Short mmCIF file of C-alpha atoms in Angstrom, two decimals:
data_model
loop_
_atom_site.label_atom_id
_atom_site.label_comp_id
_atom_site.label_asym_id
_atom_site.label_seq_id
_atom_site.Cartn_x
_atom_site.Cartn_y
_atom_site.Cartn_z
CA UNK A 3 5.28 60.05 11.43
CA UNK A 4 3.45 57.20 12.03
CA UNK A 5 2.02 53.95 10.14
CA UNK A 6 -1.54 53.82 10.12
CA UNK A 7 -3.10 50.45 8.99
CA UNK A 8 -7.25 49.21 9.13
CA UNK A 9 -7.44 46.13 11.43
CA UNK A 10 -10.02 44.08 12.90
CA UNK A 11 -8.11 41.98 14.88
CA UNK A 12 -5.44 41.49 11.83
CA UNK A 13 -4.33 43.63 9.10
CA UNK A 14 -6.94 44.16 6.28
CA UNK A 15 -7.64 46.03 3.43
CA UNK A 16 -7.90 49.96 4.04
CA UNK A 17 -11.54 49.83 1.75
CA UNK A 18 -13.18 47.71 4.69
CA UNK A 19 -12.54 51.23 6.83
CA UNK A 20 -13.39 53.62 4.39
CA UNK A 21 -16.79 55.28 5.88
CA UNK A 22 -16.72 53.97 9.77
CA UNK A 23 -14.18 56.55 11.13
CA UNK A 24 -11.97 59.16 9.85
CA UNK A 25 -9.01 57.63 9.31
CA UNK A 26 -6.17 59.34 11.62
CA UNK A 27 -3.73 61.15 10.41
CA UNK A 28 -0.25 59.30 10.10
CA UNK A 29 1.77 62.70 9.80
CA UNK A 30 1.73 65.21 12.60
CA UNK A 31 3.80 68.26 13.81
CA UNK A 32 5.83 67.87 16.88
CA UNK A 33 8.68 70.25 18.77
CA UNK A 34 12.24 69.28 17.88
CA UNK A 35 14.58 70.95 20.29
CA UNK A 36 16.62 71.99 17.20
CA UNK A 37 14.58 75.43 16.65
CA UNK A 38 13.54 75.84 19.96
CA UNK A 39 15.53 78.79 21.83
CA UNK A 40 15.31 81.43 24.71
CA UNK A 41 14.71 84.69 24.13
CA UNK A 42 15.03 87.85 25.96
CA UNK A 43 12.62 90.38 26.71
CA UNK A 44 13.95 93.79 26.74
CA UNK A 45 15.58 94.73 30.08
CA UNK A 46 13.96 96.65 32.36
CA UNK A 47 15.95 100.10 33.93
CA UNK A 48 18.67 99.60 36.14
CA UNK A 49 17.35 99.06 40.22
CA UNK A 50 19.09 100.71 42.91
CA UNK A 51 20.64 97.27 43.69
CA UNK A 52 22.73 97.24 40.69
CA UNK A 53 21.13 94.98 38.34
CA UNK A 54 18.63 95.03 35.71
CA UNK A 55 16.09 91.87 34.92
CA UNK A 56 14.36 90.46 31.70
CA UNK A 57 12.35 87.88 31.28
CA UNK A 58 13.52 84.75 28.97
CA UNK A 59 11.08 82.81 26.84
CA UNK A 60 11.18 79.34 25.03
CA UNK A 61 9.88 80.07 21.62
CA UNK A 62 9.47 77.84 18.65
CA UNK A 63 11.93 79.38 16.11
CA UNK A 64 9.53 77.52 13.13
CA UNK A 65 6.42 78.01 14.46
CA UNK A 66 6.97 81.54 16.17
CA UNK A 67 5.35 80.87 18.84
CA UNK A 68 5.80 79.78 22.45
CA UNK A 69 7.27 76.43 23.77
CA UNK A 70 8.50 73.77 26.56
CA UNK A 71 10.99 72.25 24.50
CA UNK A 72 14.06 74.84 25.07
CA UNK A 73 16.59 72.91 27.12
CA UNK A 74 16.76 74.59 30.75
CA UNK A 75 20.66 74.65 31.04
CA UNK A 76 20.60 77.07 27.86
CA UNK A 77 18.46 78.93 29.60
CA UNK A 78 20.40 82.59 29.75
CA UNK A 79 20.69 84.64 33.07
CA UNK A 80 18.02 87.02 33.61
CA UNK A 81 20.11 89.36 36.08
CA UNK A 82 22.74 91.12 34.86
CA UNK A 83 24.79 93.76 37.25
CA UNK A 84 24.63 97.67 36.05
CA UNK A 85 25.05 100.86 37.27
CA UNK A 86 22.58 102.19 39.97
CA UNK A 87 20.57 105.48 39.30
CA UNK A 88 22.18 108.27 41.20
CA UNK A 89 19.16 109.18 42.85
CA UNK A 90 18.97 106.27 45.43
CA UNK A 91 19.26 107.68 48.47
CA UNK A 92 20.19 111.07 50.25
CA UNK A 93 23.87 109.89 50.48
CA UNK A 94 23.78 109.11 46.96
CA UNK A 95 22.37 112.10 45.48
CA UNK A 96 24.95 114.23 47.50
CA UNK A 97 27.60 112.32 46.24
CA UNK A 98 26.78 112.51 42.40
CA UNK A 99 25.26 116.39 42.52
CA UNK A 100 27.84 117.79 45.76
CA UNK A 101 24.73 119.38 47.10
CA UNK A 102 24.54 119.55 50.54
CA UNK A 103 21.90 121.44 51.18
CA UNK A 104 18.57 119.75 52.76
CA UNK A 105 15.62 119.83 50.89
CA UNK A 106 13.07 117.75 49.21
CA UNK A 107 14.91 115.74 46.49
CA UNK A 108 13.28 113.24 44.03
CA UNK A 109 14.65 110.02 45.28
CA UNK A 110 14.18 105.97 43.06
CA UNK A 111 12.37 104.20 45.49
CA UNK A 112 11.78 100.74 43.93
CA UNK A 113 11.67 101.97 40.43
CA UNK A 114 9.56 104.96 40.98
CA UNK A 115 10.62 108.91 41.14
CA UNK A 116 9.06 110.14 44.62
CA UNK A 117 9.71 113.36 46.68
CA UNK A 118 11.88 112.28 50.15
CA UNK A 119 13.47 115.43 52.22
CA UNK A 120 17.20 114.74 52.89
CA UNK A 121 18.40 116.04 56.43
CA UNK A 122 21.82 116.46 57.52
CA UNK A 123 23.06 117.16 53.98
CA UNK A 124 26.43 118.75 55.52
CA UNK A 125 27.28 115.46 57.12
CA UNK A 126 28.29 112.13 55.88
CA UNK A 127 25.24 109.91 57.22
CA UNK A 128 22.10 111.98 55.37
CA UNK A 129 18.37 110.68 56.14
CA UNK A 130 15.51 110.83 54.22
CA UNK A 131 12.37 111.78 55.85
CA UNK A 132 8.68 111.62 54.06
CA UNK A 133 6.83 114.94 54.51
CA UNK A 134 3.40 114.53 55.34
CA UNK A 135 1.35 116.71 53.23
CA UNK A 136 -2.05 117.02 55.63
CA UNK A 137 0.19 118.24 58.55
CA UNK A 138 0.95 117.18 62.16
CA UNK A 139 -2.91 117.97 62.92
CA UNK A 140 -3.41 114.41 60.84
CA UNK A 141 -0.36 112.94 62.01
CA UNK A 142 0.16 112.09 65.66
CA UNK A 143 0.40 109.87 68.77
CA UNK A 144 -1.21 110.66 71.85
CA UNK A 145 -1.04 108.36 75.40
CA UNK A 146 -3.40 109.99 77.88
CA UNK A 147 -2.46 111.38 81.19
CA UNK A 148 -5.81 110.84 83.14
CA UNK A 149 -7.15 107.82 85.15
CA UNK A 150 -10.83 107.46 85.83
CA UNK A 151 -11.37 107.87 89.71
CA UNK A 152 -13.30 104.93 89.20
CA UNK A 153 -11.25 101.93 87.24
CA UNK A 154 -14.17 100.17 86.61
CA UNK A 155 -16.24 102.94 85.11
CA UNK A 156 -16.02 105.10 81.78
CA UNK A 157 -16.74 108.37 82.90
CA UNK A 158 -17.27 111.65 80.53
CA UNK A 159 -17.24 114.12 83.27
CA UNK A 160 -13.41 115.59 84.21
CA UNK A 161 -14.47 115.39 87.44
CA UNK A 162 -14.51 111.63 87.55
CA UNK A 163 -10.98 111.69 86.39
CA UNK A 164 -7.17 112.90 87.85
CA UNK A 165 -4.21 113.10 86.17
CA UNK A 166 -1.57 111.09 87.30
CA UNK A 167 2.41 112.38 86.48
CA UNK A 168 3.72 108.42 86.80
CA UNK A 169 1.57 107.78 83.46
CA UNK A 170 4.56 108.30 80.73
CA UNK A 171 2.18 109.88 78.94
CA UNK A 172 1.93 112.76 76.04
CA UNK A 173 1.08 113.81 72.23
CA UNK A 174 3.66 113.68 69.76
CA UNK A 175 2.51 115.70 66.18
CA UNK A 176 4.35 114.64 63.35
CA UNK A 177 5.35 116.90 60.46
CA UNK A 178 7.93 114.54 58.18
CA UNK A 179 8.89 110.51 58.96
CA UNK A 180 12.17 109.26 59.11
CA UNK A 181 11.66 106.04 56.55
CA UNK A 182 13.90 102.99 55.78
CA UNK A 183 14.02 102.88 51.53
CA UNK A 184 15.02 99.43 51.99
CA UNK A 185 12.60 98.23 53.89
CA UNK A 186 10.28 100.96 53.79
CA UNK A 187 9.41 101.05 57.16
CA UNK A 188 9.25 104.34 59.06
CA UNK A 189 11.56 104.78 61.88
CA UNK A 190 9.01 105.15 64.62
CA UNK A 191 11.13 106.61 67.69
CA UNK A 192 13.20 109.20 65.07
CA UNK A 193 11.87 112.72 66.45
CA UNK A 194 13.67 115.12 64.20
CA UNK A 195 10.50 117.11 62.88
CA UNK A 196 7.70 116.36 65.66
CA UNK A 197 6.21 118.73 68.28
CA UNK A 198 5.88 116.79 71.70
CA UNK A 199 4.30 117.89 74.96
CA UNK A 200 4.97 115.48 77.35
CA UNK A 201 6.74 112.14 76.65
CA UNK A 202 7.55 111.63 73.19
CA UNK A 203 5.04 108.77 71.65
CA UNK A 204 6.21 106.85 68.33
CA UNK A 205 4.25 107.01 65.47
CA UNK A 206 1.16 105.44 65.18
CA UNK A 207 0.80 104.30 68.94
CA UNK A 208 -1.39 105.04 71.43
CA UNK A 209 -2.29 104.09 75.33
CA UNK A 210 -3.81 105.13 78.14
CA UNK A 211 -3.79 103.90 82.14
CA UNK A 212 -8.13 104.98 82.11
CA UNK A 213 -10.19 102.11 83.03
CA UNK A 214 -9.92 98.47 83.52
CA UNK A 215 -13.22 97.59 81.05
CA UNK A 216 -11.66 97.40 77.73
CA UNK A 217 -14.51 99.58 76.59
CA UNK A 218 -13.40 103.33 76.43
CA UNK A 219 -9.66 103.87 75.26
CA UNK A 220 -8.36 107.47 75.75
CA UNK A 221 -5.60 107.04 73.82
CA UNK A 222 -5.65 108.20 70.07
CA UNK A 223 -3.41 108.41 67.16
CA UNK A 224 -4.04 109.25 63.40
CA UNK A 225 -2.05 108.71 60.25
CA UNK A 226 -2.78 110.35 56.69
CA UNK A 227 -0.25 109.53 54.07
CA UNK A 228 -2.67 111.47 51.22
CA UNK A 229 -0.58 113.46 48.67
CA UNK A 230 3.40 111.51 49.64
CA UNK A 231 3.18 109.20 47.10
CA UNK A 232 2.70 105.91 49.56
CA UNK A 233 0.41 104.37 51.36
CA UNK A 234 0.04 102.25 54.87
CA UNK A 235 1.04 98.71 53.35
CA UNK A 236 -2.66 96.62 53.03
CA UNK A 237 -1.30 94.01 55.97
CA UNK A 238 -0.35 96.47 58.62
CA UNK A 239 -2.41 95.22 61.85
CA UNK A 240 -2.00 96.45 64.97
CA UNK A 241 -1.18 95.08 68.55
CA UNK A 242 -2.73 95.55 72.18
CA UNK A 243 -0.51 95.41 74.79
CA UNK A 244 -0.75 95.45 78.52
CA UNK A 245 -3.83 94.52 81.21
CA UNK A 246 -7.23 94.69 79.27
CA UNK A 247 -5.80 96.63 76.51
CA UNK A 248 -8.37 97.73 73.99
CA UNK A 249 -8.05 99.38 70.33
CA UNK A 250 -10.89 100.36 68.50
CA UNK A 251 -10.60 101.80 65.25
CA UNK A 252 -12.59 105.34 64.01
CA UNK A 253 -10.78 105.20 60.61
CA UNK A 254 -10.27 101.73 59.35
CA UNK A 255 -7.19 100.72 56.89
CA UNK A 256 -9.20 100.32 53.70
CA UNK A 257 -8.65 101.17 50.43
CA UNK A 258 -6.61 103.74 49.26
CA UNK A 259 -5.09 102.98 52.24
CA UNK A 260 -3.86 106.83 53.39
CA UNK A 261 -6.21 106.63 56.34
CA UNK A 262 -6.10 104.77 59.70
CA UNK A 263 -7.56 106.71 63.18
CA UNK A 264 -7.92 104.70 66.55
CA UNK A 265 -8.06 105.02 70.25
CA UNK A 266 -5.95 102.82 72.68
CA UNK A 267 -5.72 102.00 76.35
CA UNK A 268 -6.17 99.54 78.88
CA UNK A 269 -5.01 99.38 82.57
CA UNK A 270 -2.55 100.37 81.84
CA UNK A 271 -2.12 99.06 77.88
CA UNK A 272 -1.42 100.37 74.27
CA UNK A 273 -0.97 99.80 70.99
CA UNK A 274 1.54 100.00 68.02
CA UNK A 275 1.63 98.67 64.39
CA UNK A 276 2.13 94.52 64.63
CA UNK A 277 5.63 94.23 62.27
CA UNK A 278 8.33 94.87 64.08
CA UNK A 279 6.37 97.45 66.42
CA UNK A 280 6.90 99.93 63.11
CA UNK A 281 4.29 101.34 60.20
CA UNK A 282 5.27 99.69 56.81
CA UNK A 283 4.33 101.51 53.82
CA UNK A 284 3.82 100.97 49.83
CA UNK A 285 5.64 103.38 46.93
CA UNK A 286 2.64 103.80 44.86
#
């Protein structure tokens, strides 16, 4: 509340106001702490780290409605420790079920129910593994074995080319990932279910030892994630490395982000996926 009084330069009678302005209002509604309090939304299911979260709100008790008036030290914890799902992991699921068996399981990967295949079930270390749906014919790594006789050139003819055995190179198909539910990052150099001739190459990488011009890589690799359930993370870039060391992309990473095709090389160079030299991905 307030006193409101007509003036002009002193006190005077409210009549000599009456008709210039609206006269202001000398009551008006304001937040007293008193029926201001937090409340909690409903908690969400429990995570695989043990805890569930809500989300607290000041709200205006009188007024029902929200506020900034709730003091902050009455503000309640929004964590609160419970009892993971069973289905976190390989290890997990073997230890609530007894299965040991390996197989594709449905495994809670950041909230969400997604097909993973559990090897080494008989053991006490279990792995989980994404199956790639389109196949080791979408999924592979290949550093190539030929030089052009010619460094400086980019020739199409085999006979402009020899193989040379010091190149470490090969193809590497890919039929399931080992991935990381943590950090969901695939385990590039795991080769449990791969097909290799040659050197083994990790997963989405690619060289070549062809040509010093940086302008036709040999080197190819592919990745399709369609029909798993994730997708290569938006911010995966990839890295060049070694003497003029080209990529150039046939498949870009663009939306829905399943896709990504390119060819590799340099003098001898390659690449690999920018994060830790491993493919990230996203539970969709």
């Amino acid at each position: 509340m307030r006193n409101v009084t007509c003036t002009n330069g002193r006190i005077v009678s409210p009549s000599e106001c009456s008709g210039i302005t609206p006269k202001p209002v000398s009551v008006k509604y304001c937040e007293g702490r008193s029926h201001c309090s937090w409340k909690l939304t409903k908690a969400k299911n429990c995570t695989c780290g043990g805890y569930m979260k809500r989300r607290s709100i000041c709200m205006d008790t009188l007024r029902n409605m929200r506020s900034n008036s709730c003091p902050h030290s009455d503000r309640p914890p929004i964590k609160h420790r419970c009892q993971p799902p069973p289905n976190c992991s390989c290890r997990s699921i073997q230890h609530h079920t007894g299965t040991r068996s390996d197989g594709e399981y449905m495994v809670n990967v950041r909230g969400r129910e997604v097909s993973i295949y559990c090897h080494r079930m008989n053991t006490t270390t279990p792995r989980e593994y994404l199956t790639l749906k389109m196949g080791s014919t979408e999924n592979y790594s290949m550093y190539y074995e030929k030089r052009s006789k010619d460094r400086s050139q980019c020739p199409d003819s085999i006979h402009h080319m020899f193989t040379d055995e010091t190149i470490p190179s090969g193809v590497t198909r890919y039929s399931k990932v080992r991935l990381n539910l943590h950090t969901l990052q695939v385990i590039n150099d795991d080769f449990a279910f791969t097909h290799t001739s040659g050197h083994t190459q990790p997963f989405a990488s690619a060289g070549d030892c062809f040509s010093i011009t940086g302008r036709c890589p040999k080197g190819v690799f592919s990745v399709n994630l369609e029909g798993t359930g994730f997708r290569i993370r938006p911010t995966t870039q990839w890295e060049t490395k070694g003497q003029n060391s080209a990529i150039i992309f046939h498949q870009n990473l663009e939306p829905p982000y399943f896709k990504v095709i390119a060819r590799c090389g340099g003098y001898c160079g390659n690449c690999f996926s920018s994060k830790n030299q491993t493919l990230s991905l996203d539970v969709l």
